[in-house]
PDB file of C-alpha atoms in Angstrom:
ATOM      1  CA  UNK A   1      66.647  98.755  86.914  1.00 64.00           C
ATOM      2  CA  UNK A   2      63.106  99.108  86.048  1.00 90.00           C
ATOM      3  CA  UNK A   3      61.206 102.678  87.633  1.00 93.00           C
ATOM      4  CA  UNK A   4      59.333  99.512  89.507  1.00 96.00           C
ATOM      5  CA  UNK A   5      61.932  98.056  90.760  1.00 96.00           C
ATOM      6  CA  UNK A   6      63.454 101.156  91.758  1.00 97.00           C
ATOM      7  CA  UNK A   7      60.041 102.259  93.618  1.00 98.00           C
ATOM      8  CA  UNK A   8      59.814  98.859  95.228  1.00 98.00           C
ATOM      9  CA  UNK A   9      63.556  98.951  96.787  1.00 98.00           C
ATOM     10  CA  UNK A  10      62.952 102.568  98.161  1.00 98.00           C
ATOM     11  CA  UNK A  11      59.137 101.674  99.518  1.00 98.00           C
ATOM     12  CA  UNK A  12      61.191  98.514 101.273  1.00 98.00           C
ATOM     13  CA  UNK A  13      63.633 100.375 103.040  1.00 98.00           C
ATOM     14  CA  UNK A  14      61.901 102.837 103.857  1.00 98.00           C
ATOM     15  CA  UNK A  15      59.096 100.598 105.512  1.00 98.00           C
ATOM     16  CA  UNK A  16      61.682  98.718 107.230  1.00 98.00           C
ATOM     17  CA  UNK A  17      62.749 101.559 109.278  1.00 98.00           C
ATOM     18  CA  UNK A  18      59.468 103.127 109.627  1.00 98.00           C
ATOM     19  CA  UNK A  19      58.401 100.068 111.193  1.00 97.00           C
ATOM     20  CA  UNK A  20      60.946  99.901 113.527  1.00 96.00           C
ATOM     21  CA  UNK A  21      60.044 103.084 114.291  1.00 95.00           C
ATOM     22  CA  UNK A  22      56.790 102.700 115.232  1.00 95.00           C
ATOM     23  CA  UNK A  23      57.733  99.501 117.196  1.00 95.00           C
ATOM     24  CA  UNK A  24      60.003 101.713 119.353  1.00 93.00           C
ATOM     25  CA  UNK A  25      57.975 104.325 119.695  1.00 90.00           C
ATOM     26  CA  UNK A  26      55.252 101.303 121.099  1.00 90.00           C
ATOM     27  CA  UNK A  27      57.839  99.955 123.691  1.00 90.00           C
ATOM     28  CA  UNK A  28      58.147 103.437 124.965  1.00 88.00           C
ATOM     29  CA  UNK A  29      54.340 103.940 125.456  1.00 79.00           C
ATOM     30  CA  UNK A  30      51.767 105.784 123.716  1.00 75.00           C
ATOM     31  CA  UNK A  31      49.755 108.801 123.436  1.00 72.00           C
ATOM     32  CA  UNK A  32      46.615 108.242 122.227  1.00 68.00           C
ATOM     33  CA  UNK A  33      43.750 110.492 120.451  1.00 62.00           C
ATOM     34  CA  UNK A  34      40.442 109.546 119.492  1.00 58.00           C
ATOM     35  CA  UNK A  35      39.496 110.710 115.732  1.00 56.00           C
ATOM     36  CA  UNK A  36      36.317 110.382 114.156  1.00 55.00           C
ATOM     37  CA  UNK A  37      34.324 108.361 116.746  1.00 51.00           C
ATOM     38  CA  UNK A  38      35.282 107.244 120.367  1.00 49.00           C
ATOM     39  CA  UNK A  39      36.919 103.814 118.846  1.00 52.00           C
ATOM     40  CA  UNK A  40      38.980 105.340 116.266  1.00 53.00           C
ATOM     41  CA  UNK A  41      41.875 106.262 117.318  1.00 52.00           C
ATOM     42  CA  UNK A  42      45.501 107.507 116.014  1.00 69.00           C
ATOM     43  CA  UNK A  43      48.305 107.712 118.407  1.00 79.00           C
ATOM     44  CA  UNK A  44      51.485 110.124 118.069  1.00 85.00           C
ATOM     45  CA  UNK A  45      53.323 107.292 116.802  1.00 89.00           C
ATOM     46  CA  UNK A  46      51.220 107.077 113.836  1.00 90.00           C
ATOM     47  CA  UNK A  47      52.083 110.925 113.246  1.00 92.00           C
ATOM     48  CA  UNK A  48      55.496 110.279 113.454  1.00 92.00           C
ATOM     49  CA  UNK A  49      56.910 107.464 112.017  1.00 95.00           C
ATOM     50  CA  UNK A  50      53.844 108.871 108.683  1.00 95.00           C
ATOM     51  CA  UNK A  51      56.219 112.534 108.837  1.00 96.00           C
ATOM     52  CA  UNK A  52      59.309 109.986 108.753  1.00 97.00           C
ATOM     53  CA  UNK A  53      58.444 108.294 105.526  1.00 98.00           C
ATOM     54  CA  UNK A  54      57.176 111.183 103.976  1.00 98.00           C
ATOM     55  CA  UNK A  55      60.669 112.883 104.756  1.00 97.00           C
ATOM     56  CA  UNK A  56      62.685 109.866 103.348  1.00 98.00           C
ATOM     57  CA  UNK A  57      60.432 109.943 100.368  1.00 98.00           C
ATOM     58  CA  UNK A  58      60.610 113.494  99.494  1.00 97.00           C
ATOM     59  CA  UNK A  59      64.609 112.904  99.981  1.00 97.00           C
ATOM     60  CA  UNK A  60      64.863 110.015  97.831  1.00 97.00           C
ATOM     61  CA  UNK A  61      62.443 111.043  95.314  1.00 98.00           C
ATOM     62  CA  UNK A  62      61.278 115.144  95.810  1.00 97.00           C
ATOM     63  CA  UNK A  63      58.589 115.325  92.550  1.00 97.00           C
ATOM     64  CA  UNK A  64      56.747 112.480  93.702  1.00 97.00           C
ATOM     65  CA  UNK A  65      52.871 113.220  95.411  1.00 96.00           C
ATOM     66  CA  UNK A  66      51.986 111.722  98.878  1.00 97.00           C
ATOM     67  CA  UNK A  67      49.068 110.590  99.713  1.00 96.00           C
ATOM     68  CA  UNK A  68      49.041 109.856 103.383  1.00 94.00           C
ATOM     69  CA  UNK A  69      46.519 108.834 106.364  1.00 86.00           C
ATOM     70  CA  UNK A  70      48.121 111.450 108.856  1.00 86.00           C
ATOM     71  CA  UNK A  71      49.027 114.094 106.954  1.00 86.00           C
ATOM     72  CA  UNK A  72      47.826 116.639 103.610  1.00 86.00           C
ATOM     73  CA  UNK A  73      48.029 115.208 100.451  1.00 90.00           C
ATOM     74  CA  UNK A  74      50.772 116.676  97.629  1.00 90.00           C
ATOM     75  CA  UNK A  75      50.136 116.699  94.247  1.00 93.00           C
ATOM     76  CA  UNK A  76      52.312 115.080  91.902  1.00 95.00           C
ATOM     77  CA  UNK A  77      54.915 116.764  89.660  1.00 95.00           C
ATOM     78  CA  UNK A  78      56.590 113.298  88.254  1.00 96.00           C
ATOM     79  CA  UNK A  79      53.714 111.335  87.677  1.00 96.00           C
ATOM     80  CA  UNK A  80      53.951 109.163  90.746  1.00 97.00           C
ATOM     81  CA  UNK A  81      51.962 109.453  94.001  1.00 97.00           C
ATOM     82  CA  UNK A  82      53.170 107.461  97.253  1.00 98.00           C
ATOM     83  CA  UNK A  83      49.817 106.332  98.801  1.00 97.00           C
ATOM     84  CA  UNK A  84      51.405 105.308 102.957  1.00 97.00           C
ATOM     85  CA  UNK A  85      49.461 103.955 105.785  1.00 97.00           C
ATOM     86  CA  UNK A  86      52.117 104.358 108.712  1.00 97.00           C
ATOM     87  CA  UNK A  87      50.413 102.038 111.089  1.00 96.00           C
ATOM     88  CA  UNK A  88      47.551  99.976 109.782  1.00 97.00           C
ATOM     89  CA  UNK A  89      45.904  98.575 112.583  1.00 95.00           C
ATOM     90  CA  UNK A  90      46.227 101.159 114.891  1.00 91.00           C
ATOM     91  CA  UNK A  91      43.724  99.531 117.547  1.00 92.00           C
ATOM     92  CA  UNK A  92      46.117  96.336 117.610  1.00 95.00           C
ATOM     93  CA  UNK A  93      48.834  98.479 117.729  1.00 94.00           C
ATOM     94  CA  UNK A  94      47.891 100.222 120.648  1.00 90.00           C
ATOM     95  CA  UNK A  95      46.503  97.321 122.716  1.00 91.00           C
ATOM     96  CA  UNK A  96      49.772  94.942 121.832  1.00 93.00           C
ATOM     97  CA  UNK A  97      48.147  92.880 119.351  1.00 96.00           C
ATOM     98  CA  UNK A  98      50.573  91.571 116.769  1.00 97.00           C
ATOM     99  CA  UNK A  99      49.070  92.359 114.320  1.00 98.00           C
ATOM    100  CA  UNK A 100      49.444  95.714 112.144  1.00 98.00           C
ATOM    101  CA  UNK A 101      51.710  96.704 109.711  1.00 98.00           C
ATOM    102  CA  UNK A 102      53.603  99.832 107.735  1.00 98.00           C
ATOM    103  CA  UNK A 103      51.717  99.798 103.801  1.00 98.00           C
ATOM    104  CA  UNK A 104      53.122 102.035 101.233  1.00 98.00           C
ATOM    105  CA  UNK A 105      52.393 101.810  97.298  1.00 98.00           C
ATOM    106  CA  UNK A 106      53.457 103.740  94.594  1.00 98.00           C
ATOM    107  CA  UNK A 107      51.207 104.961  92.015  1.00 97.00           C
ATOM    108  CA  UNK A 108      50.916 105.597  88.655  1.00 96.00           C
ATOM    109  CA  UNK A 109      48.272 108.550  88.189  1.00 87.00           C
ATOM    110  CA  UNK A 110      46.273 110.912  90.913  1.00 80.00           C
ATOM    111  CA  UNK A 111      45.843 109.916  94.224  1.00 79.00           C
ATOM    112  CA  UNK A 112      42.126 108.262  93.661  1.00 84.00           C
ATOM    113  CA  UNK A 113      42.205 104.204  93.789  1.00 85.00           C
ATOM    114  CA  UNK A 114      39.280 104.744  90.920  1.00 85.00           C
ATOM    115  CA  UNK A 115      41.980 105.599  88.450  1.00 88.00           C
ATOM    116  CA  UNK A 116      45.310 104.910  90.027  1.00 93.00           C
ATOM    117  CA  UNK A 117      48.138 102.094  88.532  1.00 96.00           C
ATOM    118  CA  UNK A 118      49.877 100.728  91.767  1.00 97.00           C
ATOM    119  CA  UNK A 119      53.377 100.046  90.453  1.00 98.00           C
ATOM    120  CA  UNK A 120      55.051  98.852  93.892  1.00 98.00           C
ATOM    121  CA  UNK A 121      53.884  97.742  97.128  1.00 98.00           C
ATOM    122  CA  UNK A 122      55.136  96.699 100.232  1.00 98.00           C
ATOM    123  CA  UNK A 123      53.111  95.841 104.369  1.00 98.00           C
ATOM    124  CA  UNK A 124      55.527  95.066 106.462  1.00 98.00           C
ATOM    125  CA  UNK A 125      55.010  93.682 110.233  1.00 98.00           C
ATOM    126  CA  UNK A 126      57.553  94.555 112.386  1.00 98.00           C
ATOM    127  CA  UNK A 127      56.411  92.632 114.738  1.00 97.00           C
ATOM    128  CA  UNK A 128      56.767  89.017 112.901  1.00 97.00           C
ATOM    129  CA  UNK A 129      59.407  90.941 111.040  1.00 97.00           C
ATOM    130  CA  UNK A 130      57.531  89.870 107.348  1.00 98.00           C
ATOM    131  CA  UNK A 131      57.759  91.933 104.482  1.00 98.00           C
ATOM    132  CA  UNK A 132      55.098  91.383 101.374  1.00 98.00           C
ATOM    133  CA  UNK A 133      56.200  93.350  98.328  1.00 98.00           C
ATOM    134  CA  UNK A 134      54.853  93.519  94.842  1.00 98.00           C
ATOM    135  CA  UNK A 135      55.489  94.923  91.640  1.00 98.00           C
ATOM    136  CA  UNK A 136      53.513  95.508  88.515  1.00 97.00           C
ATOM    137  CA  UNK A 137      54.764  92.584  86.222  1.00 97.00           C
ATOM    138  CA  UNK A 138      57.184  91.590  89.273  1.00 97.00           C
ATOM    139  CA  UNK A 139      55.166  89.166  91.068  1.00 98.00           C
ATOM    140  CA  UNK A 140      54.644  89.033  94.703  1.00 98.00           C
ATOM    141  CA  UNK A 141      57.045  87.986  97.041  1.00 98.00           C
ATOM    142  CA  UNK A 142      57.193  86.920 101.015  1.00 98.00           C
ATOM    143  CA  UNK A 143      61.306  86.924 101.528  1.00 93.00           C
ATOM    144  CA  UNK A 144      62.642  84.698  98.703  1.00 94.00           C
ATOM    145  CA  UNK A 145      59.362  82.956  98.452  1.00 97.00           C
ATOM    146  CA  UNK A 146      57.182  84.170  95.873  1.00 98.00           C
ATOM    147  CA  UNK A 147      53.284  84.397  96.560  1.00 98.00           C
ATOM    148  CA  UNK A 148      50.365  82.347  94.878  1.00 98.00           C
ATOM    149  CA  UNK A 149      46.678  83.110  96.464  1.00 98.00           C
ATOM    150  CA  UNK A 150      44.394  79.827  96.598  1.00 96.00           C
ATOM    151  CA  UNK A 151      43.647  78.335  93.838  1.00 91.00           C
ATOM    152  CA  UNK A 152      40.905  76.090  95.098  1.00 92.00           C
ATOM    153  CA  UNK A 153      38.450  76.553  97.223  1.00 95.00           C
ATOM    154  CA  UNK A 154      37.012  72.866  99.018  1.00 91.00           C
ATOM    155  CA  UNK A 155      33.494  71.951  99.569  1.00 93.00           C
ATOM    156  CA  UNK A 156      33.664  73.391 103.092  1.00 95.00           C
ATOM    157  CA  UNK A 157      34.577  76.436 101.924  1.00 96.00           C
ATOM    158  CA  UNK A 158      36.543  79.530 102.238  1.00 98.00           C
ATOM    159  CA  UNK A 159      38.327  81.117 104.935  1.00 98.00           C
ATOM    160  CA  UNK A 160      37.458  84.629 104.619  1.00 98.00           C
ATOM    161  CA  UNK A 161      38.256  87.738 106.608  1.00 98.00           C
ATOM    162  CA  UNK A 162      36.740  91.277 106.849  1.00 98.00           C
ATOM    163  CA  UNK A 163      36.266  94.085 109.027  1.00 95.00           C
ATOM    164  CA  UNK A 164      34.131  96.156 111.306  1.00 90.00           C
ATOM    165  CA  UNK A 165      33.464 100.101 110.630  1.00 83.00           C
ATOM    166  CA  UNK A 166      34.544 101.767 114.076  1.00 81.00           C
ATOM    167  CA  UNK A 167      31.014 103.702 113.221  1.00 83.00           C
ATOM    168  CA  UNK A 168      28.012 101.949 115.558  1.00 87.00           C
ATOM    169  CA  UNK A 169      25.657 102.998 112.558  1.00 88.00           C
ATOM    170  CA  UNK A 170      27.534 100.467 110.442  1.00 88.00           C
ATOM    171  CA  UNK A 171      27.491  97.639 112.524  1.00 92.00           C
ATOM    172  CA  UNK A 172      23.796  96.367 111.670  1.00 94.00           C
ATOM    173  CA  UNK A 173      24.478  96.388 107.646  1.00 92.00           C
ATOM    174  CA  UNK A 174      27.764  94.521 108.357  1.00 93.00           C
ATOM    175  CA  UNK A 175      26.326  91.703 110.352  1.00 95.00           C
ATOM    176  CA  UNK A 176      23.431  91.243 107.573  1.00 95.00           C
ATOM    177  CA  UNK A 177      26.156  91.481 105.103  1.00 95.00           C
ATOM    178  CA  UNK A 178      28.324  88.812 107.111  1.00 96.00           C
ATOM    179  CA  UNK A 179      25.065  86.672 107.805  1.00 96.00           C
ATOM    180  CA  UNK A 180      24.913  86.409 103.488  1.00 96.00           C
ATOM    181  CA  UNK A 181      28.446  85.285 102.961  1.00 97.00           C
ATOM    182  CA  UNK A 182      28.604  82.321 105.581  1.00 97.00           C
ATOM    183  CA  UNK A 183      27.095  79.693 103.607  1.00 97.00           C
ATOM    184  CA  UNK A 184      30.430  80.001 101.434  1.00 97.00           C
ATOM    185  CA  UNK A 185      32.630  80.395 104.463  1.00 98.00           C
ATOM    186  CA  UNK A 186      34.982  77.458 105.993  1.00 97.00           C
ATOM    187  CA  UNK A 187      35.093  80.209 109.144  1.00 98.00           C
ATOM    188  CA  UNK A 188      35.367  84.006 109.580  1.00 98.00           C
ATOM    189  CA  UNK A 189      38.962  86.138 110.781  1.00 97.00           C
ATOM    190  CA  UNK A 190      38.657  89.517 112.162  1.00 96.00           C
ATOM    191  CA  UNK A 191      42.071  90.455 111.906  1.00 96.00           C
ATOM    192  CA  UNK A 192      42.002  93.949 111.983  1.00 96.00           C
ATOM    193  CA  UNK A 193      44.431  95.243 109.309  1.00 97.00           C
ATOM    194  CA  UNK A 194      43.325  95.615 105.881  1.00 98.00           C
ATOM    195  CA  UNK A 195      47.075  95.744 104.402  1.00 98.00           C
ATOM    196  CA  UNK A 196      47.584  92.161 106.461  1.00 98.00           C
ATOM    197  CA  UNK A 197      44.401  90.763 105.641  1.00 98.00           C
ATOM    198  CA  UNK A 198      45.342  91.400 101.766  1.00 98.00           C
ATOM    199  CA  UNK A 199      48.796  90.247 102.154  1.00 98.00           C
ATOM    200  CA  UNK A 200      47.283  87.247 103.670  1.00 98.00           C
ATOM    201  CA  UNK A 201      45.561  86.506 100.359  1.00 98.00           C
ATOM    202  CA  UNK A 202      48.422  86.703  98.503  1.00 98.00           C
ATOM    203  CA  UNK A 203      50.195  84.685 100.535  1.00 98.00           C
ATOM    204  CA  UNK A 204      47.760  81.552 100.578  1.00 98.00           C
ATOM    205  CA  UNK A 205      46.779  81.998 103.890  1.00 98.00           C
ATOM    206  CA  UNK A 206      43.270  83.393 103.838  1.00 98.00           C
ATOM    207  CA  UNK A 207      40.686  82.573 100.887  1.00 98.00           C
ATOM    208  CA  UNK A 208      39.444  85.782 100.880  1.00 98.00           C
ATOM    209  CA  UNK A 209      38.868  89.364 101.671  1.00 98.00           C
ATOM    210  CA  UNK A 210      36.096  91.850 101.417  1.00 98.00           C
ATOM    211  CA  UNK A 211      35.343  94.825 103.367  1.00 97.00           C
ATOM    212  CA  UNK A 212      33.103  97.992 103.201  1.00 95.00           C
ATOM    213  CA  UNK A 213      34.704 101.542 104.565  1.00 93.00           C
ATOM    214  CA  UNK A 214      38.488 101.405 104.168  1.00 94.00           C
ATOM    215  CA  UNK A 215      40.541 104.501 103.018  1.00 94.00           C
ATOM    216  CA  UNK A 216      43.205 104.413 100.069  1.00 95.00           C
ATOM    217  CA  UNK A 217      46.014 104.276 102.255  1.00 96.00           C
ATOM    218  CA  UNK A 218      44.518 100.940 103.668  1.00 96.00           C
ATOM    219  CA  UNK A 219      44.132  98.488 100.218  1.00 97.00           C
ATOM    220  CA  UNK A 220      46.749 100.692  98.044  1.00 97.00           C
ATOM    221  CA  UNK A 221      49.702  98.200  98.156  1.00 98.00           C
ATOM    222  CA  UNK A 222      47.805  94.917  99.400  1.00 98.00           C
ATOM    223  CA  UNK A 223      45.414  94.777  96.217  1.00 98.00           C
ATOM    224  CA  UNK A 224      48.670  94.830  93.922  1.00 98.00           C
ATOM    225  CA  UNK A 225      49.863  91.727  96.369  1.00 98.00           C
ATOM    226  CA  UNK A 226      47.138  90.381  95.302  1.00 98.00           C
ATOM    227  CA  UNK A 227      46.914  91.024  91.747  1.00 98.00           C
ATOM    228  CA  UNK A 228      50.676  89.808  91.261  1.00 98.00           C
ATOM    229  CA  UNK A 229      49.846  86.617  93.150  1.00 98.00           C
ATOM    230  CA  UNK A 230      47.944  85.665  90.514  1.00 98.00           C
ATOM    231  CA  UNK A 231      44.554  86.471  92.225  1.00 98.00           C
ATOM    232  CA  UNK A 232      41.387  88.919  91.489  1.00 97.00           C
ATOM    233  CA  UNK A 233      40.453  92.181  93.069  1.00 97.00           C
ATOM    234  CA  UNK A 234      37.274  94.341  92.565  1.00 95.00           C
ATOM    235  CA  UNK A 235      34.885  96.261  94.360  1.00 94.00           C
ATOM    236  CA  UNK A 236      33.138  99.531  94.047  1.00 92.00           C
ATOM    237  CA  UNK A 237      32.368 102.679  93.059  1.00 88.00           C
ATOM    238  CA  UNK A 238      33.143 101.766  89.178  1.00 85.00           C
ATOM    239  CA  UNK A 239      34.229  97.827  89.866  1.00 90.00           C
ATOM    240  CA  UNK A 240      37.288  99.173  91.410  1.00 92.00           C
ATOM    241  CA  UNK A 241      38.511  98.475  95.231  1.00 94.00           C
ATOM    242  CA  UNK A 242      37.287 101.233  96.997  1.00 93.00           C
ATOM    243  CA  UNK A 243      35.453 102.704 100.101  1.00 91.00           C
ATOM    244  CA  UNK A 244      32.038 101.251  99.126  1.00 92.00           C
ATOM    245  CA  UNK A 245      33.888  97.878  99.060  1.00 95.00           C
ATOM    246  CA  UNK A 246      37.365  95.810  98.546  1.00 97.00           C
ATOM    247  CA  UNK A 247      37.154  92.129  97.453  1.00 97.00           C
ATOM    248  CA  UNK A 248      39.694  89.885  96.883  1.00 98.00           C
ATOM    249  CA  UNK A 249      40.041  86.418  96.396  1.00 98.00           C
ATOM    250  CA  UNK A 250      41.677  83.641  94.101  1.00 96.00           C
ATOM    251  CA  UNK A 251      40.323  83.602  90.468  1.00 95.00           C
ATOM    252  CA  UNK A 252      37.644  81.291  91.118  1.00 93.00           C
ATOM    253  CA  UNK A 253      36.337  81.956  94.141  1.00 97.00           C
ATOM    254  CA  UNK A 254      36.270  85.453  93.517  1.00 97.00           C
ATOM    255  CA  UNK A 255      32.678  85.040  91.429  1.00 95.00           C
ATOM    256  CA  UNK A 256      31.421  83.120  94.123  1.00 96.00           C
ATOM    257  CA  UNK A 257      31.933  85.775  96.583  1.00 97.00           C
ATOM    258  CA  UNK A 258      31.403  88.754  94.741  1.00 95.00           C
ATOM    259  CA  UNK A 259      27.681  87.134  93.845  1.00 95.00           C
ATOM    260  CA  UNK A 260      26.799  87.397  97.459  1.00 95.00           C
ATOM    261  CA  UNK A 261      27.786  90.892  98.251  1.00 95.00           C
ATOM    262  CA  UNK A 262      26.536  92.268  94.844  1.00 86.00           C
ATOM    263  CA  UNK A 263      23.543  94.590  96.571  1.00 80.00           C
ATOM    264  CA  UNK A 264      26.171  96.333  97.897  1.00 76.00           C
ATOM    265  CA  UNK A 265      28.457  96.627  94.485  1.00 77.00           C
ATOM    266  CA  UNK A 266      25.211  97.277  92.490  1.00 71.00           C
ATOM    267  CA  UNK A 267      24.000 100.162  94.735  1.00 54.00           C
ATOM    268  CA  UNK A 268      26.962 101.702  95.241  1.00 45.00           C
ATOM    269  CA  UNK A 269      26.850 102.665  90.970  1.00 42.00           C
ATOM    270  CA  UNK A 270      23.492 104.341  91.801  1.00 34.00           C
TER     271      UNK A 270
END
């Protein structure tokens, strides 16, 4: 077995049960904090079921780095870095919204996305009970079904998602930013989950992605899904995914896209 192979069967497992972890813990109830701003918030869950992969990890692989939402990073001994949202989505989570997922990649490298090799990936919803996984060279796969993003894009355009910063400041930028990318756009989804909305690229289902403000954690294994379904992922700083910006599409569309959010990929070099 290949090492990413072997990463890929360990980050499935391992999301599996952390995801029916946090699915327990949500039929139980919740304890909710607020983090940054009043609507970002983390719940105990999120804590927990994060200190429960990073335990199963460090058992199944102890040189490894993490690179977590919840928790201090650890630096790498082997080479590899585990980059783990617990709960993306934590706002669905918490008001019973379908819709958020367990991510964890494994990396080649430190834990920066600007210089990073994802090797495996995996977002897995407990709640539909779907598991996207990836690996470099691997391909993507949905259960025995393996993943192709959209090809072609018709005349009435894409169906594109994106997100929201949970910081009011933002919310001005991201409505101009919104207003520029219609004229390509079949409709808009606001799904809330940047590991799902990626995943949903891969899959077929969505045209599309871009975003401005997510974290490693939150693109680490969904921008390989996409990559190894055979579509194109950039962004910035350095034309990389990262917290200046995440875009994804198919091949062709990508360009189209990408044109219309380039202020924001050409600044963020400056």
């Amino acid at each position: 077995m290949t090492l990413a192979a072997d990463l890929l069967d360990i980050a499935t497992r391992i999301a599996r049960e952390a995801g029916d972890l946090a699915a327990r813990r949500r039929r139980e109830g919740l304890e909710i904090a607020t983090k940054s701003v009043a609507a970002d918030i983390v719940t105990a869950a999120d804590r927990e079921v994060e200190a429960f992969i990073r335990a199963e990890l460090a058992r199944e692989r102890p040189d490894d780095g993490f690179f977590g939402e919840e928790s201090a990073a650890q630096e790498s001994a082997s080479g590899v870095t585990w980059v783990v949202d617990p709960i993306d989505g934590t706002v669905n989570y918490a008001y019973g919204i379908p819709a958020w997922a367990v991510s964890i990649a494994a990396v080649e490298g430190t834990a920066d996305p600007a210089t990073w090799t994802a090797v495996a990936g995996v977002v897995y919803n407990p709640v539909s009970g779907e598991m996207f996984r990836a690996s470099r060279g691997g391909g993507a796969w949905l259960g025995e079904q393996r993943l192709s993003v959209t090809r072609e894009v018709g005349p009435a355009g894409g169906l594109i998602a994106t997100g929201f910063g949970y910081d009011p400041a933002t919310h001005a930028p991201t409505l101009e930013r919104l207003s520029r990318v219609m004229p390509i756009a079949r409709d808009i989804r606001r799904i809330g989950a940047a590991s799902l909305d990626l995943a949903s690229v891969a899959a077929g289902r969505l045209d599309a992605y871009y975003e401005k403000g997510t974290h490693p954690w939150d693109h680490a294994a969904g921008v390989l899904l996409v990559e190894e379904a055979g579509g194109r992922v950039g962004g910035a700083p350095g034309g990389r995914p990262g917290n200046a910006m995440v875009v994804a599409a198919g091949p062709d569309f990508f360009d189209r896209l990408a044109a219309l959010l380039e202020p924001e990929l050409r600044n963020s070099e400056r």
